[in-house]
JSON list of C-alpha atoms in Angstrom, two decimals:
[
{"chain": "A", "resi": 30, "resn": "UNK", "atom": "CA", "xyz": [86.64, -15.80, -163.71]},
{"chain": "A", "resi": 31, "resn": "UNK", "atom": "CA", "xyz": [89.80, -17.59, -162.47]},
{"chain": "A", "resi": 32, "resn": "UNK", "atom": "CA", "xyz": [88.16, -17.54, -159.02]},
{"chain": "A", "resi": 33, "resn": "UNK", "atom": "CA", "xyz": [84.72, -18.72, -160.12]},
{"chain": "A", "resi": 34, "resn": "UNK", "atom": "CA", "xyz": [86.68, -21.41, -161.79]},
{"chain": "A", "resi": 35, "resn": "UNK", "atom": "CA", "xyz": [88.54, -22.23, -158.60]},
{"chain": "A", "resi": 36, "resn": "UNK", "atom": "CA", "xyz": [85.58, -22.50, -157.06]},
{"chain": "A", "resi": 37, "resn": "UNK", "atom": "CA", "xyz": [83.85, -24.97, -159.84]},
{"chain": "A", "resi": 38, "resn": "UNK", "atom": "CA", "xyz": [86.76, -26.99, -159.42]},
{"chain": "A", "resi": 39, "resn": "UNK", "atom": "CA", "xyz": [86.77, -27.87, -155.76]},
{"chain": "A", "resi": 40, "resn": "UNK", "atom": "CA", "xyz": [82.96, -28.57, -155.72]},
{"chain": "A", "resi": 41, "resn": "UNK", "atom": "CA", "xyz": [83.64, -30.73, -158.88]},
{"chain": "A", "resi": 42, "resn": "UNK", "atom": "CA", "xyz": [86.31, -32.53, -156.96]},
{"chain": "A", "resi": 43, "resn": "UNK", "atom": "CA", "xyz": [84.21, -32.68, -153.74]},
{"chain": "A", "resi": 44, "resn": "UNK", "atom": "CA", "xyz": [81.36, -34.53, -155.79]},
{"chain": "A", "resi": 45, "resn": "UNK", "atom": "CA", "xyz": [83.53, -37.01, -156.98]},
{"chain": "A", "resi": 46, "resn": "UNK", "atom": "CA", "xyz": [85.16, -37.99, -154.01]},
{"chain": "A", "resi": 47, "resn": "UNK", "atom": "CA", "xyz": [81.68, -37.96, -152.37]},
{"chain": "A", "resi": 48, "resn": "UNK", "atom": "CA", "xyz": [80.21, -40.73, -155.14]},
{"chain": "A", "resi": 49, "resn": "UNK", "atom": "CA", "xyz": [83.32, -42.68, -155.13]},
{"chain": "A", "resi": 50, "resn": "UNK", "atom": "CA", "xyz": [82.82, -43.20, -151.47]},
{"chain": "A", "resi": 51, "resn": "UNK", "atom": "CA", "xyz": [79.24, -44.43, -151.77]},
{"chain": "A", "resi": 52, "resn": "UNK", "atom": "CA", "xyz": [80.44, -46.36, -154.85]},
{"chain": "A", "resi": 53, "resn": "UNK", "atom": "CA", "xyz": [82.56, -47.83, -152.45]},
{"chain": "A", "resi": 54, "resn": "UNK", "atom": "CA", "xyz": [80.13, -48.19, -149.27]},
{"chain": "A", "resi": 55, "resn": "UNK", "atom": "CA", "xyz": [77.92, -50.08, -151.69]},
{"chain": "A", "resi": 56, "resn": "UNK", "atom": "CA", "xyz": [80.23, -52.63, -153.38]},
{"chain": "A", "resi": 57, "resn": "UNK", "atom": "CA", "xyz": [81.18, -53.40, -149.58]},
{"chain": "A", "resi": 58, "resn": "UNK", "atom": "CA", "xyz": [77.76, -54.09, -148.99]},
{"chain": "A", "resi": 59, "resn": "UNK", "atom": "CA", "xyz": [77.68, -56.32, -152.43]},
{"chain": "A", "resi": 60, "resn": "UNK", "atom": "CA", "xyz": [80.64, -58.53, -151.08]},
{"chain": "A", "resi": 61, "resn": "UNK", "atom": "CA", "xyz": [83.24, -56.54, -153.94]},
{"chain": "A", "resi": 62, "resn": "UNK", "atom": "CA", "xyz": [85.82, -55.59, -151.36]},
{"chain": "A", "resi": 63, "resn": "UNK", "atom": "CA", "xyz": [88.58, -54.62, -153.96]},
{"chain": "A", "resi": 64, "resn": "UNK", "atom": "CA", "xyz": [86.57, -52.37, -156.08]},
{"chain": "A", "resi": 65, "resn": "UNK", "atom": "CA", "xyz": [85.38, -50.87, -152.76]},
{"chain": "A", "resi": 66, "resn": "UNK", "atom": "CA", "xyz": [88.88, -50.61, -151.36]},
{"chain": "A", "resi": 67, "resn": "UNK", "atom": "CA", "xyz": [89.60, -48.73, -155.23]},
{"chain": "A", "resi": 68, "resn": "UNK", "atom": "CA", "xyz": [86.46, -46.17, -154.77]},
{"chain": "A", "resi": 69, "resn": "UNK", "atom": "CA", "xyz": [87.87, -46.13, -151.43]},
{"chain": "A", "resi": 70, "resn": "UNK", "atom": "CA", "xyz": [91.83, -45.32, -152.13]},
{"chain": "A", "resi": 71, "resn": "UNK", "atom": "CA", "xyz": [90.86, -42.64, -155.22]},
{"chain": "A", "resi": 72, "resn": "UNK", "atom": "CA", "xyz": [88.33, -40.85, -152.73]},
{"chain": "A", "resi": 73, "resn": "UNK", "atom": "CA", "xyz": [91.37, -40.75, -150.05]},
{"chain": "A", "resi": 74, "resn": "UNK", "atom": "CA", "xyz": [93.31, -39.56, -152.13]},
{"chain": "A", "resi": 75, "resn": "UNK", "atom": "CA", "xyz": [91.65, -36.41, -152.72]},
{"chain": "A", "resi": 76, "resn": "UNK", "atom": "CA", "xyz": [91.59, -35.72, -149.37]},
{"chain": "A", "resi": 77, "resn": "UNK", "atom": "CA", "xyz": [88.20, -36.53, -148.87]},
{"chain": "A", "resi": 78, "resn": "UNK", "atom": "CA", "xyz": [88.37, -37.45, -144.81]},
{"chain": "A", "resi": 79, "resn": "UNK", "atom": "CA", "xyz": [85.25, -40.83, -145.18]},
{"chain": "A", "resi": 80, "resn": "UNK", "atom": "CA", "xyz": [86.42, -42.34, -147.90]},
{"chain": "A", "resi": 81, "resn": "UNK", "atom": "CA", "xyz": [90.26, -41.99, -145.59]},
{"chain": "A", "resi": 82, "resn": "UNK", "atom": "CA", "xyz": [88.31, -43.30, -142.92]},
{"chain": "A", "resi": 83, "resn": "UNK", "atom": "CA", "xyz": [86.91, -45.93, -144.85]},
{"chain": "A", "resi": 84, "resn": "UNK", "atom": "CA", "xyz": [90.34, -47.30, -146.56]},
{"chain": "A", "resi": 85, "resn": "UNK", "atom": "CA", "xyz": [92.09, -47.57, -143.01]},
{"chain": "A", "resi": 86, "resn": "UNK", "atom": "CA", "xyz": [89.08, -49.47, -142.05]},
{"chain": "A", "resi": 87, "resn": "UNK", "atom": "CA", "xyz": [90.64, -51.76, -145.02]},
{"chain": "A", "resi": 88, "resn": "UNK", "atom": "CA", "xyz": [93.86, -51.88, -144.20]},
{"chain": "A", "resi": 89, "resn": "UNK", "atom": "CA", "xyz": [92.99, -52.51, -140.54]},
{"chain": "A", "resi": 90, "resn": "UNK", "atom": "CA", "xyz": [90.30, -55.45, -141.40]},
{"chain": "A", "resi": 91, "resn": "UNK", "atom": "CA", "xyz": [92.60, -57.14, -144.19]},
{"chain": "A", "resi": 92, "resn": "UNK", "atom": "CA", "xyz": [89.29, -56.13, -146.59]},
{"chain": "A", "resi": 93, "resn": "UNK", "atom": "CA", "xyz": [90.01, -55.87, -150.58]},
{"chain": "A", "resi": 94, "resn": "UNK", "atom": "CA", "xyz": [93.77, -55.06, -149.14]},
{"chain": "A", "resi": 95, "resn": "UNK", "atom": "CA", "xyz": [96.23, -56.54, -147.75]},
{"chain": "A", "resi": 96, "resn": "UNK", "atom": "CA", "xyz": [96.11, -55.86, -143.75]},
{"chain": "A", "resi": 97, "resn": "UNK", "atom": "CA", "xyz": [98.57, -53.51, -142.93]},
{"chain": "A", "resi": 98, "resn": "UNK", "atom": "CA", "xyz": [97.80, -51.64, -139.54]},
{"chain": "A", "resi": 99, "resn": "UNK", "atom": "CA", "xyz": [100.61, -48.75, -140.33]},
{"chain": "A", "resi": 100, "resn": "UNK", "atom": "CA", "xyz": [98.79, -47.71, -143.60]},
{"chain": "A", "resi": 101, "resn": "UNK", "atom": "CA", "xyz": [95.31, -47.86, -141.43]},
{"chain": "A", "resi": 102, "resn": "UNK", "atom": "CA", "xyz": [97.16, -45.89, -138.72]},
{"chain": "A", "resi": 103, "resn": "UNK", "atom": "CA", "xyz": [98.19, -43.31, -141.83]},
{"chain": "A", "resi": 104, "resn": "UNK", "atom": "CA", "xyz": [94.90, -43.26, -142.94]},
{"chain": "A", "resi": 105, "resn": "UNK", "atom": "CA", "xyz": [93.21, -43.10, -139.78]},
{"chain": "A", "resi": 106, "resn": "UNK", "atom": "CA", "xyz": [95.62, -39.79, -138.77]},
{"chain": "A", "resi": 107, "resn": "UNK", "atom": "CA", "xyz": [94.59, -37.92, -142.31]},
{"chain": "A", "resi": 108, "resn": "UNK", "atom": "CA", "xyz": [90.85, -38.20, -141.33]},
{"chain": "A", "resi": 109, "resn": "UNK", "atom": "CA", "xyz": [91.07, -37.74, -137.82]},
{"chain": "A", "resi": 110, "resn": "UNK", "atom": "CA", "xyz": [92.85, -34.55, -138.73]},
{"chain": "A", "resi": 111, "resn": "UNK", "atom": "CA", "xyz": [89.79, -32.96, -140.54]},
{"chain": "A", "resi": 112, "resn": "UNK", "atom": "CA", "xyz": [88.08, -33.84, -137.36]},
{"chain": "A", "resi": 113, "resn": "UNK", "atom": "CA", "xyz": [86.30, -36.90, -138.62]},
{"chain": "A", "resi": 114, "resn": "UNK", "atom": "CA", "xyz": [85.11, -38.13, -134.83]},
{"chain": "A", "resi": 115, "resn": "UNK", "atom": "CA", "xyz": [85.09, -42.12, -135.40]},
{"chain": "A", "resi": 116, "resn": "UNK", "atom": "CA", "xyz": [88.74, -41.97, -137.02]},
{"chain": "A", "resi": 117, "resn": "UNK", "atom": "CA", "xyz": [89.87, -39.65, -134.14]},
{"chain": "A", "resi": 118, "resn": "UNK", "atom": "CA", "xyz": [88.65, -42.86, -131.79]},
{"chain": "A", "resi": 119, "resn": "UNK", "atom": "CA", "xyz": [90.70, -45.27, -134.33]},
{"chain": "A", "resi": 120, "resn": "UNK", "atom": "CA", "xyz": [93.61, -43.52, -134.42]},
{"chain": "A", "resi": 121, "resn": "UNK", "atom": "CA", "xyz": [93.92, -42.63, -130.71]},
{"chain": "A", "resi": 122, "resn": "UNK", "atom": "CA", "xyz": [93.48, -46.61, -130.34]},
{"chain": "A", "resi": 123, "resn": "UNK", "atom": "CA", "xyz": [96.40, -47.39, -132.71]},
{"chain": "A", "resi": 124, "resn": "UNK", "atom": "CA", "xyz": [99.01, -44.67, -131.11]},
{"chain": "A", "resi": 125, "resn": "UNK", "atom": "CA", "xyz": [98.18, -46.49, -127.90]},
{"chain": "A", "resi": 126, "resn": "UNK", "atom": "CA", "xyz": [99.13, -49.87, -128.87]},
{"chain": "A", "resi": 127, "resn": "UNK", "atom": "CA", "xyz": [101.19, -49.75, -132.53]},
{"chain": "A", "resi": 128, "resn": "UNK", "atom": "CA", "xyz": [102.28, -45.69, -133.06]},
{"chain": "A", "resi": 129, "resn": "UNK", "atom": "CA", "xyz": [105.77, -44.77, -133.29]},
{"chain": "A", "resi": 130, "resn": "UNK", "atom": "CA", "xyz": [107.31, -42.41, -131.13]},
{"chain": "A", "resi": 131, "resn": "UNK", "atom": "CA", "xyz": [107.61, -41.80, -127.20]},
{"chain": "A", "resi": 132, "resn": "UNK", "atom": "CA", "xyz": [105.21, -43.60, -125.23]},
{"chain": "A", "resi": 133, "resn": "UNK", "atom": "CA", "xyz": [104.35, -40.46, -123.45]},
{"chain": "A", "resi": 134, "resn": "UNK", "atom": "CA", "xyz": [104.07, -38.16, -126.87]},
{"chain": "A", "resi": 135, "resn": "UNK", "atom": "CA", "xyz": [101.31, -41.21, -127.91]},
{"chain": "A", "resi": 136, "resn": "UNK", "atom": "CA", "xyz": [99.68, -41.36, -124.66]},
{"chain": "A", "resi": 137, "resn": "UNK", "atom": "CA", "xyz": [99.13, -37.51, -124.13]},
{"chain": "A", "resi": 138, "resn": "UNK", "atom": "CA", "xyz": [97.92, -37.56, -128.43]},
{"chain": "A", "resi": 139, "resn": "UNK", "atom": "CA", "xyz": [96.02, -40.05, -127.65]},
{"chain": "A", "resi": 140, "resn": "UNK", "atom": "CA", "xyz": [93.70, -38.78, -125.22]},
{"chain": "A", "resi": 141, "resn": "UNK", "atom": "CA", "xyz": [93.68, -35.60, -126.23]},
{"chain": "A", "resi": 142, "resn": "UNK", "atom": "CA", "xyz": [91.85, -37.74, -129.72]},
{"chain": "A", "resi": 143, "resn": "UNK", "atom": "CA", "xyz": [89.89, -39.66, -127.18]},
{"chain": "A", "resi": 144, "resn": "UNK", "atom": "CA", "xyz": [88.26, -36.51, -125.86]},
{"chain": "A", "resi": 145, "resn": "UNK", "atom": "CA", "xyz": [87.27, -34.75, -129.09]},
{"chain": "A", "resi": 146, "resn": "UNK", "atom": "CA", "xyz": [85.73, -38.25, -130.06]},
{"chain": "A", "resi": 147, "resn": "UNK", "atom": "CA", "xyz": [83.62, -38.39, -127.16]},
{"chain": "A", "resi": 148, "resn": "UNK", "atom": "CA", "xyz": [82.54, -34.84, -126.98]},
{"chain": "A", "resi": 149, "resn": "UNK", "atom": "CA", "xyz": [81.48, -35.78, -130.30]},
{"chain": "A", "resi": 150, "resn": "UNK", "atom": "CA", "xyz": [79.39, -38.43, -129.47]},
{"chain": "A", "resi": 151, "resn": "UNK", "atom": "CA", "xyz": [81.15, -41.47, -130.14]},
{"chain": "A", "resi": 152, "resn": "UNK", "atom": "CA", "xyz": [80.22, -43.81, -127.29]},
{"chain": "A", "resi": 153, "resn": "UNK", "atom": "CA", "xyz": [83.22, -46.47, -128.37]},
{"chain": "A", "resi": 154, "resn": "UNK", "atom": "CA", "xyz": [85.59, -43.28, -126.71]},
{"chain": "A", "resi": 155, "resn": "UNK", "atom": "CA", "xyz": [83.54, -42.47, -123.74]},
{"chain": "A", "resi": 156, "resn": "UNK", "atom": "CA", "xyz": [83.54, -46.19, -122.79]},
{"chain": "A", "resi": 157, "resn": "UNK", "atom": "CA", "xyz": [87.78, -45.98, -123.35]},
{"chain": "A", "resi": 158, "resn": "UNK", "atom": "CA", "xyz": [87.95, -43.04, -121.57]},
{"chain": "A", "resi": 159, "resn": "UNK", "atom": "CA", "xyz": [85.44, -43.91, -118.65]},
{"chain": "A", "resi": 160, "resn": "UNK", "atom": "CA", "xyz": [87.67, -46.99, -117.94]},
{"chain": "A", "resi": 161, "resn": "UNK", "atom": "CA", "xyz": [90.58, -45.27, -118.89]},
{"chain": "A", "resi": 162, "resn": "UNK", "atom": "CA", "xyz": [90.29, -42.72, -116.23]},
{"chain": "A", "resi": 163, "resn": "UNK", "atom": "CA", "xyz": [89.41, -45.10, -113.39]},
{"chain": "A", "resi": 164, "resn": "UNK", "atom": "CA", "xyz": [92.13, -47.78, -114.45]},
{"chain": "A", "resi": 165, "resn": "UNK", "atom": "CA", "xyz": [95.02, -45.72, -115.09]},
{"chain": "A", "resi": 166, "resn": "UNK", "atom": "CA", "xyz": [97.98, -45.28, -112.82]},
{"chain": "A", "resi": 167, "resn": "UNK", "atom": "CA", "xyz": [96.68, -41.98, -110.94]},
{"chain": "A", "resi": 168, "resn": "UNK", "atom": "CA", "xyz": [93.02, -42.66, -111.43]},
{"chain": "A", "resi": 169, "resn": "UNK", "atom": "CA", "xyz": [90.45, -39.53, -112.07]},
{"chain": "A", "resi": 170, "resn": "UNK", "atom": "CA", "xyz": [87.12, -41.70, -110.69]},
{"chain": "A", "resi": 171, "resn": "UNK", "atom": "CA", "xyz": [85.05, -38.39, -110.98]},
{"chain": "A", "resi": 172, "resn": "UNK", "atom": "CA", "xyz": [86.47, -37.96, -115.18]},
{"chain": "A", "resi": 173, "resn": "UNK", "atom": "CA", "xyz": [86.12, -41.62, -115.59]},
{"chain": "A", "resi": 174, "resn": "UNK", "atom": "CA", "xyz": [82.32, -41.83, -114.08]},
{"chain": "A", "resi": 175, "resn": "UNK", "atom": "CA", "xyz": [81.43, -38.87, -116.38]},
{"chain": "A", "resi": 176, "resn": "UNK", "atom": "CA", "xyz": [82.43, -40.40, -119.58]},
{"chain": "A", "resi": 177, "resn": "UNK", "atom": "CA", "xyz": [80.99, -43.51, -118.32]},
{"chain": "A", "resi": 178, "resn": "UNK", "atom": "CA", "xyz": [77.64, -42.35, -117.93]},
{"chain": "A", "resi": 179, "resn": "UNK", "atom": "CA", "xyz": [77.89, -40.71, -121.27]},
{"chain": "A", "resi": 180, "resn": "UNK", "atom": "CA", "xyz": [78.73, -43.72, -122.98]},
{"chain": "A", "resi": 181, "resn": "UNK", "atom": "CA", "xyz": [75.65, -45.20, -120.74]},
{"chain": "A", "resi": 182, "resn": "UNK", "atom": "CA", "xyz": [73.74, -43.03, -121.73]},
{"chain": "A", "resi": 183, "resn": "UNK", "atom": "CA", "xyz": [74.35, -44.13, -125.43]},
{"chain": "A", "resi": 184, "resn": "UNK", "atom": "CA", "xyz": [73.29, -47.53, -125.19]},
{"chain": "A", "resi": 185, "resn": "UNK", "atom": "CA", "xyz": [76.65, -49.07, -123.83]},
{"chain": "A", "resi": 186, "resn": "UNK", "atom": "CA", "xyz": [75.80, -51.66, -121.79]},
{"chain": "A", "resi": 187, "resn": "UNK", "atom": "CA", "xyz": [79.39, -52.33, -120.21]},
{"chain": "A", "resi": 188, "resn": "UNK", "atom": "CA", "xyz": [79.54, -49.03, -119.20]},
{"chain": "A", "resi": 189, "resn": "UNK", "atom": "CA", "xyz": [76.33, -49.06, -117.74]},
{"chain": "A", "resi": 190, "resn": "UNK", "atom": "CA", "xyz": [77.62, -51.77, -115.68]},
{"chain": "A", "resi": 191, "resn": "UNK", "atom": "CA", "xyz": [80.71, -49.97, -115.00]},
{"chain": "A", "resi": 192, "resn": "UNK", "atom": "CA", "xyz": [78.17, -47.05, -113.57]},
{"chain": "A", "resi": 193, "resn": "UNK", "atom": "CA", "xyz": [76.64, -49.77, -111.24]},
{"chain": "A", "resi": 194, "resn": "UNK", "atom": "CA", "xyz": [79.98, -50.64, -110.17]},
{"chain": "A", "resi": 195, "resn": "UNK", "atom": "CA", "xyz": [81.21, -47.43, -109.12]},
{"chain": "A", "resi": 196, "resn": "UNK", "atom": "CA", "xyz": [77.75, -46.34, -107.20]},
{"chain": "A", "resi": 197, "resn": "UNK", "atom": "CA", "xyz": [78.03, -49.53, -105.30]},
{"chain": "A", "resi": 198, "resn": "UNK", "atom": "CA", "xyz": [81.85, -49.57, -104.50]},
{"chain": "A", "resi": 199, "resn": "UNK", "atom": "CA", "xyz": [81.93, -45.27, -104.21]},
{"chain": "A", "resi": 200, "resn": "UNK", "atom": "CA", "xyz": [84.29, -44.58, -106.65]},
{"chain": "A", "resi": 201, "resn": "UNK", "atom": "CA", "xyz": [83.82, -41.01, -107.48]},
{"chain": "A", "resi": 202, "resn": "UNK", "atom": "CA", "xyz": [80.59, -40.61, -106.72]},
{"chain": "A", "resi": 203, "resn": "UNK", "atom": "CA", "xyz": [78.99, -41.42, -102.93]},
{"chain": "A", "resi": 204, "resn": "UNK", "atom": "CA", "xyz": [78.34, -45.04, -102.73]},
{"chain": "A", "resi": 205, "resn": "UNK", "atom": "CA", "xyz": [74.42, -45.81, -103.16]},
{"chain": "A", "resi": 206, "resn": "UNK", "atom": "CA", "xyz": [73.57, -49.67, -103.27]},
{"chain": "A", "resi": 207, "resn": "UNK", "atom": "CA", "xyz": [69.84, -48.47, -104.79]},
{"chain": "A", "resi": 208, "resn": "UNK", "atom": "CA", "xyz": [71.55, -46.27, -108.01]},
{"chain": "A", "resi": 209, "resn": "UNK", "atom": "CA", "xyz": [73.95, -49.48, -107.76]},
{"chain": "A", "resi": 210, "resn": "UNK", "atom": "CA", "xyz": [71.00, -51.93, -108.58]},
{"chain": "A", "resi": 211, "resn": "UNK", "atom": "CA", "xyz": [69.64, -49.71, -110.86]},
{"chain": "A", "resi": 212, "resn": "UNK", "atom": "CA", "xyz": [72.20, -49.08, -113.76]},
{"chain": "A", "resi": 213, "resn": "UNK", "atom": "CA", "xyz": [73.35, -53.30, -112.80]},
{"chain": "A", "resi": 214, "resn": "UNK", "atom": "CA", "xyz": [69.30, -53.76, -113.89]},
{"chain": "A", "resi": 215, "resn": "UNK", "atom": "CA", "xyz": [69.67, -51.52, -116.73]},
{"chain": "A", "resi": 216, "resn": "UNK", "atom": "CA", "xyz": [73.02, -53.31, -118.04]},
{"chain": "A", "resi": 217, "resn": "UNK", "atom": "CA", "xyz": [71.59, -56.80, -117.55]},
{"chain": "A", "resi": 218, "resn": "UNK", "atom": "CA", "xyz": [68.18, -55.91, -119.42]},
{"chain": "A", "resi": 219, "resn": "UNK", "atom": "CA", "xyz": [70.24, -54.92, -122.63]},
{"chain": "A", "resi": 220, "resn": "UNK", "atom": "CA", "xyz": [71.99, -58.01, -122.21]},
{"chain": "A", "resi": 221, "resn": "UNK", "atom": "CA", "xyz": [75.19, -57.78, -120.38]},
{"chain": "A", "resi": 222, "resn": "UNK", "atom": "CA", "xyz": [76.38, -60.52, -118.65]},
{"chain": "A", "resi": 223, "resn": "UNK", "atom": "CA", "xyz": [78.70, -59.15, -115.89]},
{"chain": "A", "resi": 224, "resn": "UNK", "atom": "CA", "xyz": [75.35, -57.13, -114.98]},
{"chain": "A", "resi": 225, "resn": "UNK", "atom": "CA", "xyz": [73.23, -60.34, -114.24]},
{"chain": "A", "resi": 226, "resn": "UNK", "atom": "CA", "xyz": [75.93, -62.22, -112.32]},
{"chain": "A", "resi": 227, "resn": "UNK", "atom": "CA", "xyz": [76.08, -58.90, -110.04]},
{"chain": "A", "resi": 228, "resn": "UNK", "atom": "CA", "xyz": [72.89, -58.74, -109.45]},
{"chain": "A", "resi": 229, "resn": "UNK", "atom": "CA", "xyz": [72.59, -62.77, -108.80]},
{"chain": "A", "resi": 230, "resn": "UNK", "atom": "CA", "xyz": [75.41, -61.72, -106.14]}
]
């Protein structure tokens, strides 16, 4: 009985934390920021890993909260630990430019978040990682063209670009001006800027 009343306890507590986030996704949408940010917070803080997602969107944004981008970064870290794939992205972009500790503990964090967030689909870090990889200080072209085309291949224009870039100037993969013009065509059809001027050149 005490187990069966465990259990009817924790799906209880699930369910509310699971209406109190849509309660709070829909007074968003209804322009009532601070009674979202409150559905938000009491979600959170039953460890329910959207609605912690959802308040250090808040805190980052300024949105029924004061901004405060170490309380989104806390947030952001308590989600991405249950594996929520968006926060994972979010808080692998604030270790990078606001966590505390060594740069290299942050950095080496940091992508390791990056990667689970793209393997999970989230084209925002395959387009980090893609030009993370062929920017950084001993760039991995071949890693960097991979998550490139898989943000691509997710509707990113940019990276699409970026694709057309490294097929024309060879950077790891064998230069080819054709697969060049094709992903710059691509890019520029969904709009990207860059893409036209490139192909104008």
């Amino acid at each position: 009985l005490e187990e069966a009343a465990f259990q009817l306890q924790q799906i209880f507590r699930i369910d509310i934390s699971i209406a109190l986030n849509i309660l709070g996704i829909e007074s968003m949408r209804a322009g009532h920021c601070r009674v979202a940010f409150t559905c938000f917070k009491l979600a959170a803080d039953r460890g329910y890993s959207k609605a912690q997602f959802n308040v250090g969107l808040c805190y980052e944004h300024g949105r029924g909260t004061e901004k405060d981008l170490e309380k989104a970064g806390f947030y952001y870290c308590q989600a991405a630990s249950s594996c929520h794939p968006m926060a994972q992205y979010r808080y692998a972009r604030y270790l990078l430019q606001h966590g505390p500790g060594s740069h290299w503990d942050r950095h080496h964090k940091a992508v390791t978040l990056l990667e689970q967030a793209a393997m999970a689909g989230i084209a925002e870090a395959q387009a980090y990682l893609g030009v993370f990889y062929m920017r950084g200080l001993q760039p991995q072209e071949k890693r960097g063209l991979k998550y490139l085309l898989l943000a691509a291949d997710s509707g990113d224009a940019q990276s699409r670009y970026h694709v057309g870039v490294c097929y024309e100037q060879g950077l790891g993969v064998q230069q080819n001006l054709t697969e060049a013009l094709r992903h710059y065509r691509q890019s520029a059809a969904a709009g990207n800027r860059q893409a036209r001027e490139r192909l104008r050149a």
